[in-house]
């Protein structure tokens, strides 16, 4: 019962943070699944990808429906098409990487992005 409540709370927090900041579920869900459920890095990432699909669809629709925003479909198409190539490559690398290296690389990425946002952004 406790794990169920934690997972439901995680979904609510991840969805809210994703809606506010436009970040993917991986930034919130992956570390939480590592901590709450003791999953492997690759398993947590796979679950995060899966829950991103409905979140991304609803989030994109909500942002697109705002009359004050202008969605640049050329930018969206260019980034989305090359992201597919990157995800194919990245998932392959995740499957062959050692668990501790994958987890540390993820942590280093989160730290680097956090430092940039806190110290280096405009």
PDB file of C-alpha atoms in Angstrom:
ATOM      1  CA  UNK A   1       0.000   0.000   0.000  1.00  0.00           C
ATOM      2  CA  UNK A   2       2.845   2.388   0.847  1.00  0.00           C
ATOM      3  CA  UNK A   3       4.567   1.771  -2.498  1.00  0.00           C
ATOM      4  CA  UNK A   4       1.257   2.344  -4.311  1.00  0.00           C
ATOM      5  CA  UNK A   5       0.792   5.710  -2.602  1.00  0.00           C
ATOM      6  CA  UNK A   6       4.406   6.670  -3.319  1.00  0.00           C
ATOM      7  CA  UNK A   7       4.009   5.799  -7.002  1.00  0.00           C
ATOM      8  CA  UNK A   8       0.726   7.715  -7.282  1.00  0.00           C
ATOM      9  CA  UNK A   9       2.366  10.698  -5.597  1.00  0.00           C
ATOM     10  CA  UNK A  10       5.334  10.395  -7.926  1.00  0.00           C
ATOM     11  CA  UNK A  11       3.016  10.527 -10.926  1.00  0.00           C
ATOM     12  CA  UNK A  12       1.317  13.659  -9.621  1.00  0.00           C
ATOM     13  CA  UNK A  13       4.621  15.375  -8.843  1.00  0.00           C
ATOM     14  CA  UNK A  14       6.208  14.344 -12.163  1.00  0.00           C
ATOM     15  CA  UNK A  15       3.198  15.530 -14.142  1.00  0.00           C
ATOM     16  CA  UNK A  16       3.037  18.851 -12.320  1.00  0.00           C
ATOM     17  CA  UNK A  17       6.760  19.534 -12.681  1.00  0.00           C
ATOM     18  CA  UNK A  18       6.637  18.503 -16.341  1.00  0.00           C
ATOM     19  CA  UNK A  19       3.727  20.845 -16.976  1.00  0.00           C
ATOM     20  CA  UNK A  20       5.366  23.796 -15.240  1.00  0.00           C
ATOM     21  CA  UNK A  21       8.910  23.439 -16.566  1.00  0.00           C
ATOM     22  CA  UNK A  22       8.450  21.426 -19.771  1.00  0.00           C
ATOM     23  CA  UNK A  23      10.868  18.729 -18.661  1.00  0.00           C
ATOM     24  CA  UNK A  24      10.506  15.063 -19.415  1.00  0.00           C
ATOM     25  CA  UNK A  25       9.483  12.471 -16.891  1.00  0.00           C
ATOM     26  CA  UNK A  26      12.993  11.051 -16.896  1.00  0.00           C
ATOM     27  CA  UNK A  27      14.355  13.876 -14.779  1.00  0.00           C
ATOM     28  CA  UNK A  28      11.803  13.234 -12.021  1.00  0.00           C
ATOM     29  CA  UNK A  29      10.656   9.643 -12.489  1.00  0.00           C
ATOM     30  CA  UNK A  30      13.995   7.921 -13.097  1.00  0.00           C
ATOM     31  CA  UNK A  31      15.723   9.036  -9.869  1.00  0.00           C
ATOM     32  CA  UNK A  32      12.555   8.436  -7.861  1.00  0.00           C
ATOM     33  CA  UNK A  33      12.194   4.877  -9.159  1.00  0.00           C
ATOM     34  CA  UNK A  34      15.827   4.204  -8.324  1.00  0.00           C
ATOM     35  CA  UNK A  35      15.200   5.415  -4.785  1.00  0.00           C
ATOM     36  CA  UNK A  36      11.646   4.204  -4.101  1.00  0.00           C
ATOM     37  CA  UNK A  37      11.717   0.847  -5.880  1.00  0.00           C
ATOM     38  CA  UNK A  38      15.431   0.061  -6.061  1.00  0.00           C
ATOM     39  CA  UNK A  39      15.184  -0.540  -9.806  1.00  0.00           C
ATOM     40  CA  UNK A  40      18.119  -0.720 -12.134  1.00  0.00           C
ATOM     41  CA  UNK A  41      18.924   2.449 -14.051  1.00  0.00           C
ATOM     42  CA  UNK A  42      17.853   0.954 -17.398  1.00  0.00           C
ATOM     43  CA  UNK A  43      14.532  -0.333 -15.999  1.00  0.00           C
ATOM     44  CA  UNK A  44      13.744   3.041 -14.425  1.00  0.00           C
ATOM     45  CA  UNK A  45      14.596   4.777 -17.705  1.00  0.00           C
ATOM     46  CA  UNK A  46      12.328   2.413 -19.644  1.00  0.00           C
ATOM     47  CA  UNK A  47       9.424   3.120 -17.304  1.00  0.00           C
ATOM     48  CA  UNK A  48      10.101   6.856 -17.497  1.00  0.00           C
ATOM     49  CA  UNK A  49       9.988   6.701 -21.311  1.00  0.00           C
ATOM     50  CA  UNK A  50       6.687   4.861 -21.183  1.00  0.00           C
ATOM     51  CA  UNK A  51       5.003   7.362 -18.859  1.00  0.00           C
ATOM     52  CA  UNK A  52       6.380  10.240 -20.955  1.00  0.00           C
ATOM     53  CA  UNK A  53       4.151   9.361 -23.909  1.00  0.00           C
ATOM     54  CA  UNK A  54       0.771  10.398 -22.446  1.00  0.00           C
ATOM     55  CA  UNK A  55       2.406  13.279 -20.556  1.00  0.00           C
ATOM     56  CA  UNK A  56       4.025  14.614 -23.717  1.00  0.00           C
ATOM     57  CA  UNK A  57       0.839  14.351 -25.759  1.00  0.00           C
ATOM     58  CA  UNK A  58      -1.254  16.205 -23.179  1.00  0.00           C
ATOM     59  CA  UNK A  59       1.471  18.769 -22.477  1.00  0.00           C
ATOM     60  CA  UNK A  60       2.026  19.489 -26.176  1.00  0.00           C
ATOM     61  CA  UNK A  61      -1.706  19.880 -26.737  1.00  0.00           C
ATOM     62  CA  UNK A  62      -2.079  22.237 -23.754  1.00  0.00           C
ATOM     63  CA  UNK A  63       0.844  24.437 -24.830  1.00  0.00           C
ATOM     64  CA  UNK A  64      -0.243  24.380 -28.484  1.00  0.00           C
ATOM     65  CA  UNK A  65      -3.779  25.443 -27.520  1.00  0.00           C
ATOM     66  CA  UNK A  66      -2.542  28.653 -25.879  1.00  0.00           C
ATOM     67  CA  UNK A  67      -3.246  31.561 -28.256  1.00  0.00           C
ATOM     68  CA  UNK A  68      -0.328  33.583 -26.876  1.00  0.00           C
ATOM     69  CA  UNK A  69       2.230  30.934 -27.891  1.00  0.00           C
ATOM     70  CA  UNK A  70       3.556  30.297 -31.368  1.00  0.00           C
ATOM     71  CA  UNK A  71       4.646  26.723 -32.011  1.00  0.00           C
ATOM     72  CA  UNK A  72       7.365  26.646 -34.687  1.00  0.00           C
ATOM     73  CA  UNK A  73       6.670  23.393 -36.536  1.00  0.00           C
ATOM     74  CA  UNK A  74       9.941  23.560 -38.469  1.00  0.00           C
ATOM     75  CA  UNK A  75      11.884  23.590 -35.190  1.00  0.00           C
ATOM     76  CA  UNK A  76       9.656  20.841 -33.783  1.00  0.00           C
ATOM     77  CA  UNK A  77      10.143  18.657 -36.868  1.00  0.00           C
ATOM     78  CA  UNK A  78      13.911  19.098 -36.988  1.00  0.00           C
ATOM     79  CA  UNK A  79      14.412  18.348 -33.302  1.00  0.00           C
ATOM     80  CA  UNK A  80      11.906  15.465 -33.204  1.00  0.00           C
ATOM     81  CA  UNK A  81      13.378  13.718 -36.237  1.00  0.00           C
ATOM     82  CA  UNK A  82      16.940  13.840 -34.946  1.00  0.00           C
ATOM     83  CA  UNK A  83      15.803  12.918 -31.420  1.00  0.00           C
ATOM     84  CA  UNK A  84      14.544   9.620 -32.828  1.00  0.00           C
ATOM     85  CA  UNK A  85      18.034   8.844 -34.101  1.00  0.00           C
ATOM     86  CA  UNK A  86      19.532   9.885 -30.764  1.00  0.00           C
ATOM     87  CA  UNK A  87      17.107   7.739 -28.769  1.00  0.00           C
ATOM     88  CA  UNK A  88      17.916   4.717 -30.925  1.00  0.00           C
ATOM     89  CA  UNK A  89      21.633   5.222 -30.299  1.00  0.00           C
ATOM     90  CA  UNK A  90      21.222   6.175 -26.628  1.00  0.00           C
ATOM     91  CA  UNK A  91      19.080   3.178 -25.727  1.00  0.00           C
ATOM     92  CA  UNK A  92      21.623   0.887 -27.372  1.00  0.00           C
ATOM     93  CA  UNK A  93      24.373   2.465 -25.269  1.00  0.00           C
ATOM     94  CA  UNK A  94      22.226   2.176 -22.117  1.00  0.00           C
ATOM     95  CA  UNK A  95      21.728  -1.548 -22.740  1.00  0.00           C
ATOM     96  CA  UNK A  96      25.463  -2.239 -23.005  1.00  0.00           C
ATOM     97  CA  UNK A  97      26.711   0.157 -20.298  1.00  0.00           C
ATOM     98  CA  UNK A  98      27.539  -1.055 -16.819  1.00  0.00           C
ATOM     99  CA  UNK A  99      24.931  -0.079 -14.207  1.00  0.00           C
ATOM    100  CA  UNK A 100      27.273   2.039 -12.079  1.00  0.00           C
ATOM    101  CA  UNK A 101      28.591   3.952 -15.109  1.00  0.00           C
ATOM    102  CA  UNK A 102      25.076   4.613 -16.411  1.00  0.00           C
ATOM    103  CA  UNK A 103      23.874   5.815 -13.005  1.00  0.00           C
ATOM    104  CA  UNK A 104      26.880   8.086 -12.476  1.00  0.00           C
ATOM    105  CA  UNK A 105      26.617   9.530 -15.980  1.00  0.00           C
ATOM    106  CA  UNK A 106      22.939  10.322 -15.340  1.00  0.00           C
ATOM    107  CA  UNK A 107      23.818  11.987 -12.037  1.00  0.00           C
ATOM    108  CA  UNK A 108      26.591  14.012 -13.670  1.00  0.00           C
ATOM    109  CA  UNK A 109      24.190  15.151 -16.391  1.00  0.00           C
ATOM    110  CA  UNK A 110      21.612  16.264 -13.812  1.00  0.00           C
ATOM    111  CA  UNK A 111      24.281  18.137 -11.834  1.00  0.00           C
ATOM    112  CA  UNK A 112      25.647  19.847 -14.947  1.00  0.00           C
ATOM    113  CA  UNK A 113      22.195  20.957 -16.103  1.00  0.00           C
ATOM    114  CA  UNK A 114      21.300  22.132 -12.603  1.00  0.00           C
ATOM    115  CA  UNK A 115      24.522  24.133 -12.312  1.00  0.00           C
ATOM    116  CA  UNK A 116      23.953  25.714 -15.717  1.00  0.00           C
ATOM    117  CA  UNK A 117      20.398  26.710 -14.867  1.00  0.00           C
ATOM    118  CA  UNK A 118      21.376  28.115 -11.480  1.00  0.00           C
ATOM    119  CA  UNK A 119      24.614  29.828 -12.458  1.00  0.00           C
ATOM    120  CA  UNK A 120      24.886  30.220 -16.198  1.00  0.00           C
ATOM    121  CA  UNK A 121      21.472  30.969 -17.617  1.00  0.00           C
ATOM    122  CA  UNK A 122      20.274  34.466 -18.441  1.00  0.00           C
TER     123      UNK A 122
END
